[in-house]
mmCIF file with all atom_site columns, C-alpha atoms in Angstrom:
data_model
loop_
_atom_site.group_PDB
_atom_site.id
_atom_site.type_symbol
_atom_site.label_atom_id
_atom_site.label_alt_id
_atom_site.label_comp_id
_atom_site.label_asym_id
_atom_site.label_entity_id
_atom_site.label_seq_id
_atom_site.pdbx_PDB_ins_code
_atom_site.Cartn_x
_atom_site.Cartn_y
_atom_site.Cartn_z
_atom_site.occupancy
_atom_site.B_iso_or_equiv
_atom_site.pdbx_formal_charge
_atom_site.auth_seq_id
_atom_site.auth_comp_id
_atom_site.auth_asym_id
_atom_site.auth_atom_id
_atom_site.pdbx_PDB_model_num
ATOM 1   C CA . MET A 1 1   ? 148.494 86.209  119.435 1.00 0.00 ? 653 MET A CA 1
ATOM 2   C CA . ILE A 1 2   ? 145.114 86.544  121.050 1.00 0.00 ? 654 ILE A CA 1
ATOM 3   C CA . ALA A 1 3   ? 143.994 87.562  124.530 1.00 0.00 ? 655 ALA A CA 1
ATOM 4   C CA . GLU A 1 4   ? 140.744 87.913  126.361 1.00 0.00 ? 656 GLU A CA 1
ATOM 5   C CA . GLY A 1 5   ? 139.849 89.340  129.726 1.00 0.00 ? 657 GLY A CA 1
ATOM 6   C CA . ARG A 1 6   ? 136.820 89.525  131.947 1.00 0.00 ? 658 ARG A CA 1
ATOM 7   C CA . ALA A 1 7   ? 135.824 90.558  135.439 1.00 0.00 ? 659 ALA A CA 1
ATOM 8   C CA . ILE A 1 8   ? 134.530 87.573  137.398 1.00 0.00 ? 660 ILE A CA 1
ATOM 9   C CA . ARG A 1 9   ? 132.900 86.674  140.709 1.00 0.00 ? 661 ARG A CA 1
ATOM 10  C CA . HIS A 1 10  ? 134.213 83.118  140.873 1.00 0.00 ? 662 HIS A CA 1
ATOM 11  C CA . GLY A 1 11  ? 137.903 83.805  141.455 1.00 0.00 ? 663 GLY A CA 1
ATOM 12  C CA . ALA A 1 12  ? 138.370 80.833  143.757 1.00 0.00 ? 664 ALA A CA 1
ATOM 13  C CA . ALA A 1 13  ? 137.162 78.392  141.115 1.00 0.00 ? 665 ALA A CA 1
ATOM 14  C CA . ASN A 1 14  ? 139.226 80.115  138.430 1.00 0.00 ? 666 ASN A CA 1
ATOM 15  C CA . ILE A 1 15  ? 142.464 79.945  140.431 1.00 0.00 ? 667 ILE A CA 1
ATOM 16  C CA . ASP A 1 16  ? 141.771 76.338  141.346 1.00 0.00 ? 668 ASP A CA 1
ATOM 17  C CA . TYR A 1 17  ? 141.263 75.508  137.659 1.00 0.00 ? 669 TYR A CA 1
ATOM 18  C CA . ALA A 1 18  ? 144.311 77.475  136.472 1.00 0.00 ? 670 ALA A CA 1
ATOM 19  C CA . MET A 1 19  ? 146.667 75.836  138.935 1.00 0.00 ? 671 MET A CA 1
ATOM 20  C CA . GLY A 1 20  ? 145.020 72.452  139.282 1.00 0.00 ? 672 GLY A CA 1
ATOM 21  C CA . LYS A 1 21  ? 144.552 71.447  135.657 1.00 0.00 ? 673 LYS A CA 1
ATOM 22  C CA . GLU A 1 22  ? 146.552 68.417  134.650 1.00 0.00 ? 674 GLU A CA 1
ATOM 23  C CA . MET A 1 23  ? 150.028 69.437  133.466 1.00 0.00 ? 675 MET A CA 1
ATOM 24  C CA . ALA A 1 24  ? 149.519 73.100  134.413 1.00 0.00 ? 676 ALA A CA 1
ATOM 25  C CA . GLU A 1 25  ? 152.778 74.917  135.155 1.00 0.00 ? 677 GLU A CA 1
ATOM 26  C CA . VAL A 1 26  ? 152.932 77.939  137.430 1.00 0.00 ? 678 VAL A CA 1
ATOM 27  C CA . VAL A 1 27  ? 154.618 80.819  135.600 1.00 0.00 ? 679 VAL A CA 1
ATOM 28  C CA . LYS A 1 28  ? 154.332 83.450  138.326 1.00 0.00 ? 680 LYS A CA 1
ATOM 29  C CA . ILE A 1 29  ? 152.694 84.071  141.671 1.00 0.00 ? 681 ILE A CA 1
ATOM 30  C CA . ASN A 1 30  ? 152.743 87.785  142.429 1.00 0.00 ? 682 ASN A CA 1
ATOM 31  C CA . SER A 1 31  ? 152.422 89.294  145.929 1.00 0.00 ? 683 SER A CA 1
ATOM 32  C CA . LEU A 1 32  ? 151.275 85.976  147.391 1.00 0.00 ? 684 LEU A CA 1
ATOM 33  C CA . PRO A 1 33  ? 153.132 83.156  149.113 1.00 0.00 ? 685 PRO A CA 1
ATOM 34  C CA . ASP A 1 34  ? 154.004 80.525  146.528 1.00 0.00 ? 686 ASP A CA 1
ATOM 35  C CA . ASN A 1 35  ? 153.916 77.597  148.923 1.00 0.00 ? 687 ASN A CA 1
ATOM 36  C CA . ILE A 1 36  ? 150.173 77.632  149.691 1.00 0.00 ? 688 ILE A CA 1
ATOM 37  C CA . GLU A 1 37  ? 147.187 75.954  148.054 1.00 0.00 ? 689 GLU A CA 1
ATOM 38  C CA . PRO A 1 38  ? 145.215 77.754  145.320 1.00 0.00 ? 690 PRO A CA 1
ATOM 39  C CA . LEU A 1 39  ? 142.193 78.323  147.558 1.00 0.00 ? 691 LEU A CA 1
ATOM 40  C CA . ALA A 1 40  ? 144.439 79.792  150.238 1.00 0.00 ? 692 ALA A CA 1
ATOM 41  C CA . MET A 1 41  ? 145.727 82.232  147.599 1.00 0.00 ? 693 MET A CA 1
ATOM 42  C CA . TRP A 1 42  ? 142.151 83.291  146.889 1.00 0.00 ? 694 TRP A CA 1
ATOM 43  C CA . SER A 1 43  ? 141.575 83.665  150.628 1.00 0.00 ? 695 SER A CA 1
ATOM 44  C CA . ARG A 1 44  ? 144.584 86.023  150.805 1.00 0.00 ? 696 ARG A CA 1
ATOM 45  C CA . MET A 1 45  ? 143.106 88.070  147.965 1.00 0.00 ? 697 MET A CA 1
ATOM 46  C CA . MET A 1 46  ? 139.806 88.347  149.831 1.00 0.00 ? 698 MET A CA 1
ATOM 47  C CA . GLN A 1 47  ? 141.651 89.349  153.021 1.00 0.00 ? 699 GLN A CA 1
ATOM 48  C CA . LEU A 1 48  ? 143.232 92.242  151.109 1.00 0.00 ? 700 LEU A CA 1
ATOM 49  C CA . GLN A 1 49  ? 139.822 93.311  149.829 1.00 0.00 ? 701 GLN A CA 1
ATOM 50  C CA . HIS A 1 50  ? 138.468 93.145  153.383 1.00 0.00 ? 702 HIS A CA 1
ATOM 51  C CA . TYR A 1 51  ? 141.409 95.183  154.696 1.00 0.00 ? 703 TYR A CA 1
ATOM 52  C CA . PHE A 1 52  ? 140.670 97.972  152.217 1.00 0.00 ? 704 PHE A CA 1
ATOM 53  C CA . GLY A 1 53  ? 136.902 97.800  152.753 1.00 0.00 ? 705 GLY A CA 1
ATOM 54  C CA . LYS A 1 54  ? 135.987 96.441  149.325 1.00 0.00 ? 706 LYS A CA 1
ATOM 55  C CA . ASP A 1 55  ? 134.628 93.039  150.365 1.00 0.00 ? 707 ASP A CA 1
ATOM 56  C CA . SER A 1 56  ? 131.015 91.870  150.529 1.00 0.00 ? 708 SER A CA 1
ATOM 57  C CA . HIS A 1 57  ? 130.574 93.323  154.016 1.00 0.00 ? 709 HIS A CA 1
ATOM 58  C CA . SER A 1 58  ? 131.479 96.897  153.062 1.00 0.00 ? 710 SER A CA 1
ATOM 59  C CA . ALA A 1 59  ? 129.210 99.759  152.069 1.00 0.00 ? 711 ALA A CA 1
ATOM 60  C CA . HIS A 1 60  ? 130.411 99.634  148.438 1.00 0.00 ? 712 HIS A CA 1
ATOM 61  C CA . PRO A 1 61  ? 131.456 96.038  147.745 1.00 0.00 ? 713 PRO A CA 1
ATOM 62  C CA . LEU A 1 62  ? 132.985 94.869  144.499 1.00 0.00 ? 714 LEU A CA 1
ATOM 63  C CA . LYS A 1 63  ? 130.609 92.548  142.684 1.00 0.00 ? 715 LYS A CA 1
ATOM 64  C CA . ASP A 1 64  ? 133.268 91.106  140.407 1.00 0.00 ? 716 ASP A CA 1
ATOM 65  C CA . THR A 1 65  ? 136.201 90.475  142.710 1.00 0.00 ? 717 THR A CA 1
ATOM 66  C CA . ALA A 1 66  ? 138.762 89.171  140.229 1.00 0.00 ? 718 ALA A CA 1
ATOM 67  C CA . LEU A 1 67  ? 140.098 89.746  136.737 1.00 0.00 ? 719 LEU A CA 1
ATOM 68  C CA . ALA A 1 68  ? 140.672 86.686  134.563 1.00 0.00 ? 720 ALA A CA 1
ATOM 69  C CA . PHE A 1 69  ? 142.759 86.646  131.406 1.00 0.00 ? 721 PHE A CA 1
ATOM 70  C CA . GLU A 1 70  ? 143.769 84.083  128.834 1.00 0.00 ? 722 GLU A CA 1
ATOM 71  C CA . ILE A 1 71  ? 146.681 84.940  126.557 1.00 0.00 ? 723 ILE A CA 1
ATOM 72  C CA . SER A 1 72  ? 147.791 82.751  123.710 1.00 0.00 ? 724 SER A CA 1
ATOM 73  C CA . PRO A 1 73  ? 150.617 83.342  121.276 1.00 0.00 ? 725 PRO A CA 1
ATOM 74  C CA . THR A 1 74  ? 150.572 81.001  118.289 1.00 0.00 ? 726 THR A CA 1
ATOM 75  C CA . SER A 1 75  ? 152.534 77.770  118.547 1.00 0.00 ? 727 SER A CA 1
ATOM 76  C CA . GLU A 1 76  ? 155.097 79.216  116.102 1.00 0.00 ? 728 GLU A CA 1
ATOM 77  C CA . GLU A 1 77  ? 155.527 82.370  118.215 1.00 0.00 ? 729 GLU A CA 1
ATOM 78  C CA . SER A 1 78  ? 156.095 80.434  121.434 1.00 0.00 ? 730 SER A CA 1
ATOM 79  C CA . LYS A 1 79  ? 158.027 77.512  119.984 1.00 0.00 ? 731 LYS A CA 1
ATOM 80  C CA . ASP A 1 80  ? 160.690 76.155  122.355 1.00 0.00 ? 732 ASP A CA 1
ATOM 81  C CA . TRP A 1 81  ? 159.866 78.689  125.098 1.00 0.00 ? 733 TRP A CA 1
ATOM 82  C CA . THR A 1 82  ? 161.042 77.977  128.616 1.00 0.00 ? 734 THR A CA 1
ATOM 83  C CA . ILE A 1 83  ? 159.331 79.169  131.782 1.00 0.00 ? 735 ILE A CA 1
ATOM 84  C CA . ASP A 1 84  ? 161.757 82.135  131.754 1.00 0.00 ? 736 ASP A CA 1
ATOM 85  C CA . ASN A 1 85  ? 160.480 83.102  128.280 1.00 0.00 ? 737 ASN A CA 1
ATOM 86  C CA . TRP A 1 86  ? 156.886 82.880  129.502 1.00 0.00 ? 738 TRP A CA 1
ATOM 87  C CA . GLN A 1 87  ? 157.749 85.001  132.579 1.00 0.00 ? 739 GLN A CA 1
ATOM 88  C CA . ARG A 1 88  ? 159.314 87.729  130.416 1.00 0.00 ? 740 ARG A CA 1
ATOM 89  C CA . PHE A 1 89  ? 156.343 87.594  128.052 1.00 0.00 ? 741 PHE A CA 1
ATOM 90  C CA . LEU A 1 90  ? 153.925 87.863  131.000 1.00 0.00 ? 742 LEU A CA 1
ATOM 91  C CA . ALA A 1 91  ? 155.768 90.883  132.429 1.00 0.00 ? 743 ALA A CA 1
ATOM 92  C CA . GLU A 1 92  ? 155.768 92.556  129.016 1.00 0.00 ? 744 GLU A CA 1
ATOM 93  C CA . TRP A 1 93  ? 152.044 91.931  128.500 1.00 0.00 ? 745 TRP A CA 1
ATOM 94  C CA . ILE A 1 94  ? 151.163 93.221  131.989 1.00 0.00 ? 746 ILE A CA 1
ATOM 95  C CA . ASN A 1 95  ? 153.226 96.404  131.483 1.00 0.00 ? 747 ASN A CA 1
ATOM 96  C CA . VAL A 1 96  ? 151.453 97.085  128.198 1.00 0.00 ? 748 VAL A CA 1
ATOM 97  C CA . PHE A 1 97  ? 148.041 96.203  129.667 1.00 0.00 ? 749 PHE A CA 1
ATOM 98  C CA . ASP A 1 98  ? 148.567 98.583  132.603 1.00 0.00 ? 750 ASP A CA 1
ATOM 99  C CA . SER A 1 99  ? 149.443 101.400 130.177 1.00 0.00 ? 751 SER A CA 1
ATOM 100 C CA . ILE A 1 100 ? 146.191 101.230 128.207 1.00 0.00 ? 752 ILE A CA 1
ATOM 101 C CA . THR A 1 101 ? 143.853 104.123 129.017 1.00 0.00 ? 753 THR A CA 1
ATOM 102 C CA . SER A 1 102 ? 141.711 104.233 125.886 1.00 0.00 ? 754 SER A CA 1
ATOM 103 C CA . VAL A 1 103 ? 139.859 101.817 123.655 1.00 0.00 ? 755 VAL A CA 1
ATOM 104 C CA . PRO A 1 104 ? 141.045 101.679 120.024 1.00 0.00 ? 756 PRO A CA 1
ATOM 105 C CA . ASP A 1 105 ? 137.503 101.760 118.603 1.00 0.00 ? 757 ASP A CA 1
ATOM 106 C CA . LYS A 1 106 ? 136.352 104.446 121.064 1.00 0.00 ? 758 LYS A CA 1
ATOM 107 C CA . PRO A 1 107 ? 139.089 107.081 121.289 1.00 0.00 ? 759 PRO A CA 1
ATOM 108 C CA . ARG A 1 108 ? 136.900 109.485 123.289 1.00 0.00 ? 760 ARG A CA 1
ATOM 109 C CA . VAL A 1 109 ? 136.453 106.969 126.110 1.00 0.00 ? 761 VAL A CA 1
ATOM 110 C CA . LYS A 1 110 ? 139.119 107.531 128.765 1.00 0.00 ? 762 LYS A CA 1
ATOM 111 C CA . LEU A 1 111 ? 139.785 104.620 131.094 1.00 0.00 ? 763 LEU A CA 1
ATOM 112 C CA . LYS A 1 112 ? 141.279 104.515 134.560 1.00 0.00 ? 764 LYS A CA 1
ATOM 113 C CA . PRO A 1 113 ? 144.639 102.742 134.457 1.00 0.00 ? 765 PRO A CA 1
ATOM 114 C CA . THR A 1 114 ? 145.073 99.345  136.042 1.00 0.00 ? 766 THR A CA 1
ATOM 115 C CA . ASN A 1 115 ? 147.934 98.247  138.270 1.00 0.00 ? 767 ASN A CA 1
ATOM 116 C CA . LEU A 1 116 ? 148.233 94.516  137.668 1.00 0.00 ? 768 LEU A CA 1
ATOM 117 C CA . LYS A 1 117 ? 151.998 94.560  138.162 1.00 0.00 ? 769 LYS A CA 1
ATOM 118 C CA . ASN A 1 118 ? 151.385 95.573  141.803 1.00 0.00 ? 770 ASN A CA 1
ATOM 119 C CA . SER A 1 119 ? 148.409 93.296  142.351 1.00 0.00 ? 771 SER A CA 1
ATOM 120 C CA . GLN A 1 120 ? 148.063 89.807  143.686 1.00 0.00 ? 772 GLN A CA 1
ATOM 121 C CA . TYR A 1 121 ? 147.849 87.400  140.778 1.00 0.00 ? 773 TYR A CA 1
ATOM 122 C CA . VAL A 1 122 ? 148.545 83.867  139.679 1.00 0.00 ? 774 VAL A CA 1
ATOM 123 C CA . ALA A 1 123 ? 149.675 82.976  136.143 1.00 0.00 ? 775 ALA A CA 1
ATOM 124 C CA . ALA A 1 124 ? 149.632 79.357  135.009 1.00 0.00 ? 776 ALA A CA 1
ATOM 125 C CA . LEU A 1 125 ? 150.527 77.798  131.690 1.00 0.00 ? 777 LEU A CA 1
ATOM 126 C CA . HIS A 1 126 ? 148.129 75.340  130.039 1.00 0.00 ? 778 HIS A CA 1
ATOM 127 C CA . ARG A 1 127 ? 148.192 73.288  126.878 1.00 0.00 ? 779 ARG A CA 1
ATOM 128 C CA . ASP A 1 128 ? 144.957 73.373  124.865 1.00 0.00 ? 780 ASP A CA 1
ATOM 129 C CA . SER A 1 129 ? 143.482 69.874  124.853 1.00 0.00 ? 781 SER A CA 1
ATOM 130 C CA . LYS A 1 130 ? 142.494 69.953  121.167 1.00 0.00 ? 782 LYS A CA 1
ATOM 131 C CA . SER A 1 131 ? 145.172 72.033  119.434 1.00 0.00 ? 783 SER A CA 1
ATOM 132 C CA . GLY A 1 132 ? 148.022 71.613  121.902 1.00 0.00 ? 784 GLY A CA 1
ATOM 133 C CA . ILE A 1 133 ? 148.723 75.384  121.818 1.00 0.00 ? 785 ILE A CA 1
ATOM 134 C CA . MET A 1 134 ? 150.181 76.765  125.041 1.00 0.00 ? 786 MET A CA 1
ATOM 135 C CA . HIS A 1 135 ? 148.342 79.626  126.722 1.00 0.00 ? 787 HIS A CA 1
ATOM 136 C CA . LEU A 1 136 ? 148.472 81.564  129.976 1.00 0.00 ? 788 LEU A CA 1
ATOM 137 C CA . HIS A 1 137 ? 145.703 81.863  132.521 1.00 0.00 ? 789 HIS A CA 1
ATOM 138 C CA . ILE A 1 138 ? 146.028 84.899  134.772 1.00 0.00 ? 790 ILE A CA 1
ATOM 139 C CA . ASP A 1 139 ? 143.755 85.432  137.753 1.00 0.00 ? 791 ASP A CA 1
ATOM 140 C CA . ALA A 1 140 ? 144.226 88.767  139.510 1.00 0.00 ? 792 ALA A CA 1
ATOM 141 C CA . ASN A 1 141 ? 142.728 90.547  142.480 1.00 0.00 ? 793 ASN A CA 1
ATOM 142 C CA . ARG A 1 142 ? 140.588 93.551  141.549 1.00 0.00 ? 794 ARG A CA 1
ATOM 143 C CA . ILE A 1 143 ? 142.366 95.450  144.346 1.00 0.00 ? 795 ILE A CA 1
ATOM 144 C CA . ASP A 1 144 ? 146.053 96.269  144.027 1.00 0.00 ? 796 ASP A CA 1
ATOM 145 C CA . ILE A 1 145 ? 148.363 96.086  147.040 1.00 0.00 ? 797 ILE A CA 1
ATOM 146 C CA . ARG A 1 146 ? 147.756 99.801  147.749 1.00 0.00 ? 798 ARG A CA 1
ATOM 147 C CA . GLY A 1 147 ? 143.975 99.389  147.885 1.00 0.00 ? 799 GLY A CA 1
ATOM 148 C CA . ASN A 1 148 ? 143.164 100.869 144.470 1.00 0.00 ? 800 ASN A CA 1
ATOM 149 C CA . VAL A 1 149 ? 140.548 99.152  142.321 1.00 0.00 ? 801 VAL A CA 1
ATOM 150 C CA . ASN A 1 150 ? 141.771 97.717  139.015 1.00 0.00 ? 802 ASN A CA 1
ATOM 151 C CA . ASP A 1 151 ? 139.277 99.135  136.535 1.00 0.00 ? 803 ASP A CA 1
ATOM 152 C CA . ALA A 1 152 ? 137.304 96.508  134.634 1.00 0.00 ? 804 ALA A CA 1
ATOM 153 C CA . HIS A 1 153 ? 135.669 98.775  132.052 1.00 0.00 ? 805 HIS A CA 1
ATOM 154 C CA . TYR A 1 154 ? 136.338 97.496  128.529 1.00 0.00 ? 806 TYR A CA 1
ATOM 155 C CA . ILE A 1 155 ? 138.534 94.771  130.010 1.00 0.00 ? 807 ILE A CA 1
ATOM 156 C CA . TYR A 1 156 ? 138.089 92.481  126.987 1.00 0.00 ? 808 TYR A CA 1
ATOM 157 C CA . GLU A 1 157 ? 139.089 95.239  124.576 1.00 0.00 ? 809 GLU A CA 1
ATOM 158 C CA . ARG A 1 158 ? 142.070 96.205  126.749 1.00 0.00 ? 810 ARG A CA 1
ATOM 159 C CA . ALA A 1 159 ? 143.318 92.608  126.769 1.00 0.00 ? 811 ALA A CA 1
ATOM 160 C CA . MET A 1 160 ? 143.074 92.419  122.981 1.00 0.00 ? 812 MET A CA 1
ATOM 161 C CA . ALA A 1 161 ? 144.776 95.825  122.581 1.00 0.00 ? 813 ALA A CA 1
ATOM 162 C CA . ALA A 1 162 ? 147.639 94.726  124.841 1.00 0.00 ? 814 ALA A CA 1
ATOM 163 C CA . ALA A 1 163 ? 148.029 91.512  122.836 1.00 0.00 ? 815 ALA A CA 1
ATOM 164 C CA . ALA A 1 164 ? 148.089 93.478  119.583 1.00 0.00 ? 816 ALA A CA 1
ATOM 165 C CA . LYS A 1 165 ? 150.690 95.914  120.905 1.00 0.00 ? 817 LYS A CA 1
ATOM 166 C CA . VAL A 1 166 ? 152.962 93.198  122.316 1.00 0.00 ? 818 VAL A CA 1
ATOM 167 C CA . GLY A 1 167 ? 152.619 91.230  119.097 1.00 0.00 ? 819 GLY A CA 1
ATOM 168 C CA . GLN A 1 168 ? 153.489 94.314  117.062 1.00 0.00 ? 820 GLN A CA 1
ATOM 169 C CA . GLN A 1 169 ? 156.534 95.052  119.260 1.00 0.00 ? 821 GLN A CA 1
ATOM 170 C CA . ARG A 1 170 ? 157.729 91.480  118.725 1.00 0.00 ? 822 ARG A CA 1
ATOM 171 C CA . GLY A 1 171 ? 157.069 91.533  114.971 1.00 0.00 ? 823 GLY A CA 1
ATOM 172 C CA . TRP A 1 172 ? 154.362 88.865  115.159 1.00 0.00 ? 824 TRP A CA 1
ATOM 173 C CA . LYS A 1 173 ? 151.382 88.578  112.837 1.00 0.00 ? 825 LYS A CA 1
ATOM 174 C CA . ASP A 1 174 ? 148.275 90.443  113.887 1.00 0.00 ? 826 ASP A CA 1
ATOM 175 C CA . ALA A 1 175 ? 145.547 88.106  115.197 1.00 0.00 ? 827 ALA A CA 1
ATOM 176 C CA . GLN A 1 176 ? 143.245 89.142  112.354 1.00 0.00 ? 828 GLN A CA 1
ATOM 177 C CA . GLU A 1 177 ? 145.889 88.144  109.797 1.00 0.00 ? 829 GLU A CA 1
#
């Protein structure tokens, strides 16, 4: 399994892509109404940032307003999965991701924890156009529902560490193998 993460400024475009791609399936919409358009979801995320004073009009605005992740188990690991399987996998990955407070290669670096499980996010399932491998796109608000900022330091390394830990817990091959 592999995963990558990044802090982005173009959350609206990312959500629109994740949910609007042909044959995309919504796996989970967290802390947002599920019966609204993708751009309306992004608007709700920006309203939350405005409410907590983290938007572009505040004294200390967030430059990168969203976190974007792509998570991909191998086709063998996710063979015959239903949406329920993907939802359980997503919850497991988010719990592990939120627990990471250090970087494997930099043990002296201490990171602020994230709170994705209590953040607004959208997770959609895509099929890779070339390989056909299923993968998740997650687009999350940088602000959780309590107004705390989800730390983006070493976000790529955190995503990979969470993937490695979930894969290890499930007995899957390490991505480097």
